[in-house]
CSV table of C-alpha atoms and ligand atoms in Angstrom, one decimal:
chain,number,residue,atom,x,y,z
O,1229,MET,CA,-9.4,27.6,-24.3
O,1230,PRO,CA,-7.7,24.3,-24.5
O,1231,ASP,CA,-4.6,24.4,-26.7
O,1232,PRO,CA,-5.5,22.6,-30.0
O,1233,GLU,CA,-1.9,21.3,-30.0
O,1234,GLU,CA,-2.5,19.6,-26.7
O,1235,PHE,CA,-2.7,15.8,-26.5
O,1236,VAL,CA,-2.9,13.3,-23.7
O,1237,VAL,CA,-1.4,9.8,-23.8
O,1238,THR,CA,-1.8,7.6,-20.7
O,1239,PRO,CA,-2.8,3.9,-20.4
O,1240,TYR,CA,-6.3,5.1,-19.5
O,1241,GLU,CA,-6.7,8.0,-22.0
O,1242,VAL,CA,-5.5,8.8,-25.5
O,1243,LYS,CA,-6.8,12.1,-27.0
O,1244,GLY,CA,-5.9,15.0,-29.2
O,1245,LYS,CA,-3.5,15.0,-32.1
O,1246,ILE,CA,-0.4,13.2,-30.9
O,1247,ASP,CA,3.0,14.7,-31.7
O,1248,TYR,CA,5.0,11.5,-31.4
O,1249,ASP,CA,8.4,13.1,-31.2
O,1250,ARG,CA,7.3,15.4,-28.4
O,1251,LEU,CA,5.7,12.4,-26.7
O,1252,ARG,CA,9.0,10.5,-26.8
O,1253,GLU,CA,10.7,13.5,-25.3
O,1254,GLN,CA,8.1,13.9,-22.6
O,1255,PHE,CA,8.4,10.2,-21.7
O,1256,GLY,CA,12.1,10.2,-22.0
O,1257,THR,CA,12.4,7.2,-24.3
O,1258,GLN,CA,14.9,6.6,-27.0
O,1259,GLU,CA,14.5,6.8,-30.8
O,1260,LEU,CA,14.4,3.5,-32.7
O,1261,THR,CA,17.3,4.3,-35.1
O,1262,PRO,CA,18.1,2.7,-38.4
O,1263,GLU,CA,21.3,1.4,-36.8
O,1264,LEU,CA,19.3,-0.6,-34.2
O,1265,LEU,CA,16.9,-1.9,-36.9
O,1266,ALA,CA,19.9,-3.0,-38.9
O,1267,ARG,CA,21.2,-5.0,-36.0
O,1268,LEU,CA,17.8,-6.7,-35.5
O,1269,HIS,CA,17.6,-7.3,-39.3
O,1270,HIS,CA,21.0,-9.1,-39.1
O,1271,LEU,CA,20.1,-11.1,-36.0
O,1272,ALA,CA,16.7,-12.1,-37.5
O,1273,GLY,CA,18.3,-13.6,-40.6
O,1274,GLY,CA,18.1,-10.8,-43.2
O,1275,ASP,CA,14.7,-9.1,-43.1
O,1276,LEU,CA,12.3,-7.1,-41.0
O,1277,PRO,CA,8.5,-7.1,-40.8
O,1278,PRO,CA,6.3,-4.2,-42.0
O,1279,LEU,CA,5.7,-2.9,-38.5
O,1280,LEU,CA,9.5,-2.2,-38.2
O,1281,THR,CA,10.3,-1.0,-41.7
O,1282,ARG,CA,7.3,1.3,-42.0
O,1283,GLY,CA,7.9,3.4,-38.9
O,1284,ILE,CA,5.0,2.1,-36.8
O,1285,TYR,CA,7.4,1.1,-34.0
O,1286,TYR,CA,9.4,4.3,-33.5
O,1287,SER,CA,10.7,4.4,-29.9
O,1288,HIS,CA,12.3,2.1,-27.3
O,1289,ARG,CA,14.0,1.7,-24.0
O,1290,ASP,CA,17.2,-0.3,-23.8
O,1291,LEU,CA,16.8,-2.3,-27.0
O,1292,GLY,CA,20.6,-2.0,-27.7
O,1293,PRO,CA,21.8,-3.9,-24.5
O,1294,LEU,CA,19.1,-6.5,-25.1
O,1295,LEU,CA,20.3,-7.2,-28.6
O,1296,ASP,CA,24.0,-7.2,-27.4
O,1297,GLY,CA,23.0,-9.8,-24.9
O,1298,TYR,CA,21.2,-11.9,-27.5
O,1299,ALA,CA,24.1,-11.7,-29.9
O,1300,HIS,CA,26.3,-13.1,-27.0
O,1301,GLY,CA,24.1,-16.0,-26.3
O,1302,GLN,CA,21.8,-14.4,-23.6
O,1303,PRO,CA,18.2,-15.1,-24.8
O,1304,PHE,CA,15.3,-13.0,-23.6
O,1305,PHE,CA,11.6,-13.4,-23.6
O,1306,LEU,CA,8.7,-11.4,-25.0
O,1307,TYR,CA,5.8,-10.0,-23.1
O,1308,SER,CA,2.7,-8.1,-24.2
O,1309,GLY,CA,-0.9,-8.0,-23.2
O,1310,ARG,CA,-4.5,-6.9,-23.7
O,1311,GLY,CA,-7.1,-5.4,-21.4
O,1312,PRO,CA,-10.3,-7.0,-22.7
O,1313,SER,CA,-13.3,-4.8,-23.0
O,1314,GLY,CA,-14.8,-5.9,-26.3
O,1315,PRO,CA,-13.8,-7.6,-29.5
O,1316,LEU,CA,-10.3,-6.9,-30.9
O,1317,HIS,CA,-9.9,-4.6,-33.9
O,1318,THR,CA,-7.0,-4.6,-36.3
O,1319,SER,CA,-4.9,-2.1,-34.5
O,1320,HIS,CA,-4.9,-4.3,-31.4
O,1321,LEU,CA,-2.8,-6.7,-33.5
O,1322,VAL,CA,0.2,-4.4,-33.7
O,1323,PRO,CA,2.0,-5.7,-30.6
O,1324,PHE,CA,1.1,-9.3,-31.2
O,1325,ASP,CA,2.0,-9.3,-34.9
O,1326,LEU,CA,5.5,-8.2,-34.0
O,1327,CYS,CA,5.7,-10.7,-31.1
O,1328,VAL,CA,4.8,-13.6,-33.5
O,1329,TRP,CA,7.5,-12.5,-35.9
O,1330,LEU,CA,10.1,-12.1,-33.1
O,1331,GLN,CA,9.2,-15.5,-31.6
O,1332,LYS,CA,9.6,-17.2,-34.9
O,1333,ARG,CA,12.8,-15.5,-35.9
O,1334,LEU,CA,14.6,-15.5,-32.6
O,1335,GLY,CA,13.0,-18.6,-31.1
O,1336,LEU,CA,11.8,-16.7,-28.0
O,1337,PRO,CA,9.3,-17.6,-25.3
O,1338,MET,CA,6.2,-15.4,-25.2
O,1339,TYR,CA,4.1,-14.3,-22.2
O,1340,ILE,CA,0.7,-12.8,-22.8
O,1341,GLN,CA,-1.2,-11.1,-20.1
O,1342,ILE,CA,-5.0,-10.9,-20.4
O,1343,THR,CA,-6.1,-8.3,-17.8
O,1344,ASP,CA,-9.8,-9.0,-17.2
O,1345,ASP,CA,-9.5,-7.2,-13.9
O,1346,GLU,CA,-8.0,-4.0,-15.3
O,1347,LYS,CA,-10.8,-3.0,-17.6
O,1348,PHE,CA,-13.4,-3.9,-15.0
O,1349,TRP,CA,-11.7,-1.4,-12.7
O,1350,ALA,CA,-11.2,1.2,-15.4
O,1351,ARG,CA,-14.6,1.3,-17.1
O,1352,ALA,CA,-17.7,1.8,-15.1
O,1353,GLY,CA,-20.0,0.3,-17.7
O,1354,LEU,CA,-18.4,-3.1,-18.0
O,1355,THR,CA,-19.5,-6.2,-16.0
O,1356,ARG,CA,-17.1,-8.9,-14.7
O,1357,GLU,CA,-18.9,-11.4,-17.0
O,1358,GLU,CA,-18.1,-9.2,-20.0
O,1359,THR,CA,-14.4,-8.7,-19.2
O,1360,ALA,CA,-14.0,-12.4,-18.5
O,1361,HIS,CA,-15.9,-13.3,-21.7
O,1362,TRP,CA,-13.9,-10.9,-23.9
O,1363,GLY,CA,-10.7,-12.0,-22.3
O,1364,LEU,CA,-11.1,-15.5,-23.6
O,1365,GLU,CA,-12.4,-14.4,-27.0
O,1366,ASN,CA,-9.5,-12.0,-27.4
O,1367,LEU,CA,-7.0,-14.7,-26.3
O,1368,TYR,CA,-8.2,-17.0,-29.1
O,1369,ASP,CA,-7.7,-14.2,-31.6
O,1370,ILE,CA,-4.2,-13.4,-30.3
O,1371,LEU,CA,-3.0,-17.0,-30.2
O,1372,ALA,CA,-4.4,-17.5,-33.8
O,1373,LEU,CA,-1.9,-15.0,-35.1
O,1374,GLY,CA,0.7,-17.7,-35.2
O,1375,PHE,CA,2.1,-18.2,-31.7
O,1376,ASP,CA,3.9,-21.4,-31.0
O,1377,PRO,CA,1.9,-23.5,-28.4
O,1378,LYS,CA,5.1,-24.9,-27.0
O,1379,ARG,CA,6.7,-21.5,-26.2
O,1380,THR,CA,3.7,-19.4,-25.3
O,1381,HIS,CA,2.3,-18.8,-21.8
O,1382,VAL,CA,-0.7,-16.8,-20.7
O,1383,PHE,CA,-1.5,-15.0,-17.5
O,1384,PHE,CA,-5.3,-14.6,-17.4
O,1385,ASP,CA,-5.4,-12.3,-14.4
O,1386,SER,CA,-8.5,-13.6,-12.6
O,1387,ARG,CA,-7.5,-17.2,-13.2
O,1388,SER,CA,-3.7,-16.8,-12.9
O,1389,ILE,CA,-3.7,-14.8,-9.8
O,1390,GLY,CA,-2.2,-17.7,-7.7
O,1391,ALA,CA,0.8,-17.7,-10.1
O,1392,LEU,CA,1.2,-13.9,-10.1
O,1393,TYR,CA,0.4,-13.0,-6.6
O,1394,PRO,CA,3.5,-14.1,-4.7
O,1395,LEU,CA,5.5,-11.7,-6.9
O,1396,ALA,CA,2.8,-9.0,-6.9
O,1397,ILE,CA,3.1,-8.8,-3.2
O,1398,ARG,CA,6.8,-7.9,-3.5
O,1399,VAL,CA,6.3,-5.5,-6.4
O,1400,ALA,CA,3.4,-3.7,-4.7
O,1401,ARG,CA,5.4,-2.9,-1.6
O,1402,ARG,CA,7.9,-0.9,-3.8
O,1403,ILE,CA,5.5,1.2,-5.7
O,1404,SER,CA,4.2,4.2,-3.7
O,1405,TYR,CA,0.8,5.8,-4.0
O,1406,SER,CA,2.5,9.1,-4.8
O,1407,ASN,CA,4.4,7.6,-7.7
O,1408,VAL,CA,1.3,6.1,-9.1
O,1409,LYS,CA,-0.6,9.3,-8.7
O,1410,ALA,CA,2.2,11.3,-10.3
O,1411,VAL,CA,2.3,8.9,-13.3
O,1412,PHE,CA,-1.4,8.4,-13.9
O,1413,GLY,CA,-3.0,11.4,-12.3
O,1414,PHE,CA,-5.8,9.5,-10.7
O,1415,ALA,CA,-8.8,11.5,-9.3
O,1416,PRO,CA,-9.6,11.0,-5.6
O,1417,SER,CA,-12.6,8.9,-6.7
O,1418,ALA,CA,-10.3,6.3,-8.5
O,1419,ASN,CA,-10.9,2.9,-7.2
O,1420,ILE,CA,-8.1,1.1,-5.3
O,1421,GLY,CA,-8.1,-1.7,-7.9
O,1422,LEU,CA,-6.5,0.7,-10.4
O,1423,ILE,CA,-4.1,2.0,-7.9
O,1424,PHE,CA,-2.8,-1.6,-7.3
O,1425,TYR,CA,-3.0,-2.6,-10.9
O,1426,THR,CA,0.5,-1.6,-12.1
O,1427,ALA,CA,1.9,-4.2,-9.7
O,1428,LEU,CA,0.0,-6.9,-11.7
O,1429,GLN,CA,1.1,-5.6,-15.1
O,1430,SER,CA,4.7,-5.5,-13.8
O,1431,VAL,CA,4.8,-9.1,-12.6
O,1432,PRO,CA,5.2,-10.9,-16.0
O,1433,CYS,CA,8.4,-8.8,-16.6
O,1434,PHE,CA,10.0,-10.7,-13.7
O,1435,TRP,CA,8.1,-14.0,-13.6
O,1436,PRO,CA,10.5,-16.0,-15.8
O,1437,SER,CA,13.5,-14.8,-13.8
O,1438,TRP,CA,11.7,-15.9,-10.6
O,1439,ALA,CA,10.7,-19.2,-12.2
O,1440,GLU,CA,14.1,-20.1,-13.5
O,1441,GLY,CA,16.1,-18.7,-10.6
O,1442,ARG,CA,18.3,-16.7,-13.0
O,1443,SER,CA,18.2,-13.3,-14.7
O,1444,VAL,CA,16.1,-13.6,-17.9
O,1445,PRO,CA,15.7,-10.3,-19.8
O,1446,CYS,CA,12.3,-9.1,-21.0
O,1447,LEU,CA,11.3,-7.2,-24.2
O,1448,ILE,CA,7.8,-5.7,-24.3
O,1449,PRO,CA,6.4,-4.6,-27.6
O,1450,CYS,CA,3.5,-2.3,-26.8
O,1451,GLY,CA,1.7,0.9,-27.7
O,1452,ILE,CA,3.5,3.9,-26.3
O,1453,ASP,CA,0.5,4.6,-24.1
O,1454,GLN,CA,1.6,1.7,-21.9
O,1455,ASP,CA,5.0,3.2,-21.2
O,1456,PRO,CA,3.9,4.9,-17.9
O,1457,HIS,CA,3.3,1.5,-16.3
O,1458,PHE,CA,6.6,0.2,-17.3
O,1459,ARG,CA,8.5,3.3,-16.1
O,1460,LEU,CA,7.3,2.3,-12.6
O,1461,THR,CA,8.3,-1.3,-13.3
O,1462,ARG,CA,11.7,-0.3,-14.4
O,1463,ASP,CA,12.3,1.9,-11.4
O,1464,ILE,CA,11.8,-1.0,-9.0
O,1465,ALA,CA,13.4,-3.8,-11.0
O,1466,GLU,CA,16.9,-3.6,-9.7
O,1467,GLY,CA,15.7,-3.3,-6.1
O,1468,LEU,CA,14.0,-6.6,-6.5
O,1469,GLY,CA,17.1,-8.2,-8.1
O,1470,TYR,CA,15.6,-8.5,-11.6
O,1471,PRO,CA,16.7,-6.9,-15.0
O,1472,LYS,CA,14.8,-3.8,-16.1
O,1473,PRO,CA,12.4,-4.8,-19.0
O,1474,ALA,CA,13.3,-3.3,-22.4
O,1475,LEU,CA,10.5,-1.8,-24.5
O,1476,LEU,CA,9.6,-1.3,-28.1
O,1477,HIS,CA,6.9,1.4,-28.5
O,1478,SER,CA,4.5,1.7,-31.4
O,1479,LYS,CA,2.4,4.7,-32.5
O,1480,MET,CA,-1.4,4.3,-32.3
O,1481,VAL,CA,-3.0,3.3,-35.6
O,1482,PRO,CA,-5.5,6.1,-36.6
O,1483,GLY,CA,-9.2,5.2,-36.8
O,1484,LEU,CA,-11.2,4.7,-40.0
O,1485,LEU,CA,-13.2,7.9,-39.6
O,1486,GLY,CA,-10.1,10.1,-39.6
O,1487,GLU,CA,-8.7,12.4,-37.1
O,1488,GLY,CA,-11.2,14.6,-35.3
O,1489,ALA,CA,-14.1,12.5,-36.7
O,1490,MET,CA,-13.9,10.2,-33.7
O,1491,SER,CA,-15.6,12.3,-31.1
O,1492,THR,CA,-18.2,13.9,-33.3
O,1493,SER,CA,-19.3,10.6,-34.7
O,1494,GLY,CA,-22.4,9.0,-33.2
O,1495,ASN,CA,-21.2,5.6,-34.3
O,1496,ARG,CA,-17.8,4.8,-32.8
O,1497,ALA,CA,-18.0,1.1,-34.0
O,1498,ASP,CA,-17.4,2.3,-37.5
O,1499,ASP,CA,-14.1,3.7,-36.5
O,1500,ALA,CA,-12.4,0.3,-36.5
O,1501,LEU,CA,-12.5,-3.1,-38.2
O,1502,PHE,CA,-13.4,-5.6,-35.5
O,1503,LEU,CA,-12.1,-9.1,-36.0
O,1504,ASN,CA,-15.7,-10.4,-35.6
O,1505,ASP,CA,-17.2,-8.1,-38.2
O,1506,PRO,CA,-18.9,-10.0,-41.0
O,1507,PRO,CA,-17.6,-9.4,-44.5
O,1508,ALA,CA,-20.5,-7.1,-45.4
O,1509,THR,CA,-19.6,-4.9,-42.4
O,1510,VAL,CA,-16.0,-4.8,-43.3
O,1511,GLU,CA,-16.9,-3.7,-46.8
O,1512,ARG,CA,-19.3,-1.0,-45.6
O,1513,LYS,CA,-16.8,0.4,-43.1
O,1514,LEU,CA,-14.0,0.5,-45.6
O,1515,ARG,CA,-16.2,2.0,-48.3
O,1516,SER,CA,-17.0,4.9,-46.0
O,1517,ALA,CA,-13.5,5.2,-44.4
O,1518,PHE,CA,-11.8,8.6,-44.4
O,1519,THR,CA,-9.1,8.9,-47.1
O,1520,GLY,CA,-6.6,11.4,-48.3
O,1521,GLY,CA,-8.3,11.7,-51.6
O,1522,ARG,CA,-9.6,14.7,-53.5
O,1523,ALA,CA,-13.1,16.0,-54.0
O,1524,THR,CA,-13.4,14.8,-57.6
O,1525,VAL,CA,-11.7,12.2,-59.8
O,1526,GLU,CA,-10.5,14.9,-62.1
O,1527,GLU,CA,-8.7,16.7,-59.2
O,1528,GLN,CA,-7.3,13.5,-57.9
O,1529,ARG,CA,-5.8,12.6,-61.3
O,1530,ARG,CA,-4.3,16.0,-61.5
O,1531,LEU,CA,-3.1,16.6,-58.0
O,1532,GLY,CA,-2.8,13.2,-56.5
O,1533,ALA,CA,-3.9,12.2,-53.0
O,1534,THR,CA,-2.3,12.4,-49.5
O,1535,PRO,CA,-1.5,8.9,-48.0
O,1536,GLU,CA,-0.2,10.3,-44.7
O,1537,ILE,CA,-3.7,11.4,-43.6
O,1538,CYS,CA,-5.5,8.4,-45.1
O,1539,SER,CA,-7.0,5.7,-42.8
O,1540,VAL,CA,-7.0,3.2,-45.7
O,1541,TRP,CA,-3.3,3.8,-46.3
O,1542,ALA,CA,-2.7,3.3,-42.6
O,1543,LEU,CA,-4.2,-0.2,-42.9
O,1544,TRP,CA,-2.0,-1.1,-45.9
O,1545,ARG,CA,0.9,0.2,-44.0
O,1546,SER,CA,0.4,-1.5,-40.6
O,1547,ARG,CA,-0.4,-5.0,-41.9
O,1548,PHE,CA,-2.1,-5.5,-45.2
O,1549,ALA,CA,0.5,-4.6,-47.8
O,1550,GLU,CA,2.6,-7.7,-47.7
O,1551,SER,CA,5.8,-6.7,-49.5
O,1552,GLU,CA,7.8,-3.5,-49.4
O,1553,ARG,CA,7.4,-3.4,-53.2
O,1554,GLU,CA,3.6,-3.5,-52.9
O,1555,PHE,CA,3.5,-0.9,-50.2
O,1556,ALA,CA,5.8,1.4,-52.1
O,1557,GLU,CA,3.7,1.0,-55.2
O,1558,ILE,CA,0.4,1.8,-53.4
O,1559,THR,CA,2.0,4.8,-51.8
O,1560,ARG,CA,3.5,6.0,-55.1
O,1561,THR,CA,0.4,5.6,-57.2
O,1562,CYS,CA,-1.8,7.2,-54.5
O,1563,ARG,CA,0.4,10.3,-54.4
O,1564,SER,CA,0.6,10.6,-58.2
O,1565,GLY,CA,-3.1,10.3,-58.7
O,1566,GLU,CA,-3.0,7.0,-60.7
O,1567,LEU,CA,-4.7,5.1,-57.9
O,1568,LEU,CA,-8.2,6.3,-57.1
O,1569,CYS,CA,-9.7,5.8,-53.6
O,1570,GLY,CA,-12.5,3.5,-54.8
O,1571,ASP,CA,-10.1,1.1,-56.4
O,1572,CYS,CA,-7.7,1.2,-53.5
O,1573,LYS,CA,-10.5,0.4,-51.1
O,1574,GLY,CA,-11.7,-2.4,-53.3
O,1575,GLN,CA,-8.3,-4.0,-53.3
O,1576,LEU,CA,-8.0,-3.6,-49.5
O,1577,ILE,CA,-11.5,-5.1,-49.0
O,1578,GLU,CA,-10.4,-8.2,-50.8
O,1579,ARG,CA,-7.2,-8.4,-48.8
O,1580,VAL,CA,-9.0,-8.0,-45.5
O,1581,HIS,CA,-11.6,-10.7,-46.4
O,1582,GLY,CA,-8.7,-13.1,-47.2
O,1583,PHE,CA,-7.1,-12.4,-43.8
O,1584,TYR,CA,-10.4,-12.8,-41.9
O,1585,GLU,CA,-11.1,-16.2,-43.6
O,1586,ARG,CA,-7.7,-17.6,-42.7
O,1587,HIS,CA,-7.9,-16.1,-39.3
O,1588,ALA,CA,-11.2,-17.7,-38.5
O,1589,ALA,CA,-9.8,-21.1,-39.3
O,1590,ALA,CA,-6.6,-20.5,-37.2
O,1591,ARG,CA,-8.8,-19.3,-34.4
O,1592,GLU,CA,-10.8,-22.5,-34.2
O,1593,LYS,CA,-7.5,-24.4,-33.9
O,1594,ALA,CA,-6.2,-22.1,-31.2
O,1595,LYS,CA,-9.2,-22.8,-29.1
O,1596,ASP,CA,-7.9,-26.4,-28.8
O,1597,TRP,CA,-4.8,-25.4,-27.0
O,1598,ALA,CA,-5.6,-22.0,-25.4
O,1599,GLU,CA,-6.6,-23.5,-22.0
O,1600,SER,CA,-3.5,-25.5,-21.8
O,1601,VAL,CA,-1.2,-22.5,-21.9
O,1602,ILE,CA,-2.9,-20.5,-19.1
O,1603,VAL,CA,-0.5,-20.4,-16.2
O,1604,THR,CA,-2.3,-21.0,-12.9
O,1605,GLU,CA,0.5,-22.1,-10.5
O,1606,ALA,CA,3.4,-20.3,-9.0
O,1607,PRO,CA,6.7,-22.0,-10.0
O,1608,LYS,CA,7.7,-22.2,-6.3
O,1609,PRO,CA,6.8,-20.9,-2.9
O,1610,LEU,CA,8.1,-17.4,-2.2
B,1331,LIG,N1,-2.9,-2.5,-20.0
B,1331,LIG,C1,-3.0,-3.2,-21.3
B,1331,LIG,C2,-4.3,-2.7,-22.0
B,1331,LIG,O1,-5.0,-1.9,-21.5
B,1331,LIG,C3,-2.9,-4.7,-21.1
B,1331,LIG,C4,-1.6,-5.2,-20.8
B,1331,LIG,C5,-1.2,-6.0,-19.8
B,1331,LIG,C6,-0.4,-5.0,-21.6
B,1331,LIG,N2,0.1,-6.3,-19.8
B,1331,LIG,C7,0.7,-5.7,-20.9
B,1331,LIG,C8,-0.1,-4.3,-22.8
B,1331,LIG,C9,2.0,-5.6,-21.4
B,1331,LIG,C10,1.2,-4.2,-23.3
B,1331,LIG,C11,2.2,-4.9,-22.6
B,1331,LIG,O2,-4.7,-3.3,-23.0
């Protein structure tokens, strides 16, 4: 019998009920402490975004030294990415929302990697046309979140390979098959694209240092599932003469159907809000989303509801409650039974509609400059 407590988190598979503290111990990452957040709060000019104040980012590697450097005039750059396999949903915004905020507050360059090769290798059902198509569509959505065209650069793997490859050659020689196998546990049938792939995901960590001919530190906001790649990257960094990338890890946002519902449901598309869902679909999905509410209104008024297990509360938490005051009020009235699930969902639907409308306009604008930030050339021969 499989242990019900068992969970798996790798870049290629996330399953089971994740115990995040145990995961952090397994991975050997550090806890994102209030002290570190206070330092970032100070450097950023006196506040923090919801993703940092509400516990969605909870773990890191080497954030302290990175902030020390920044405070002493050593700037760093941001790096995150997306493996395109379909439309983005709201949880895919977690790394990029944080990057937009950090770019604005600290004036940092941003590098985005769109890995249209990775998901083609990882998922048998996807065609190359699909991964390339979704790569571009996802890129428009990501840029539209508010990245600065002057400070944002994109590696679109199939198109940027000439810019990445000179460094990938060097990275790949240092990562052994047995390390990759130990970290990802590939089956013998795994294709060799996946075995090479970590080299490509590593390259952006070092690329600005290579381009500028000096050491430029890197910070990677990402889901904790991506940590295994960067463990390998960090192990080889110094040997190549580059700084180890620092990381900020987030938890995975739960699906709309609630834990356990995911695998039994015939309709996985209802588990997430896709950015290309029309308003009526958003409304339908949110109306049927799993909550922490009670069976009857009477019970809920009397006993209150449980935000921690609620998929609607998770959405307020990760992005849609704009101020700390609003978020605290939603949480308090949910717990006390004053706020009923139907009303809460109605308010969230309005909020999400507003975001989708603004986002659609920003996305059209981003299309005008997306091509111009795709990096296609190596900075120098290597
Ligand atoms: N592997 C990531 C995914 O499956 C895509 C990715 C590439 C990425 N580079 C990254 C994610 C850097 C986080 C940080 O979506």
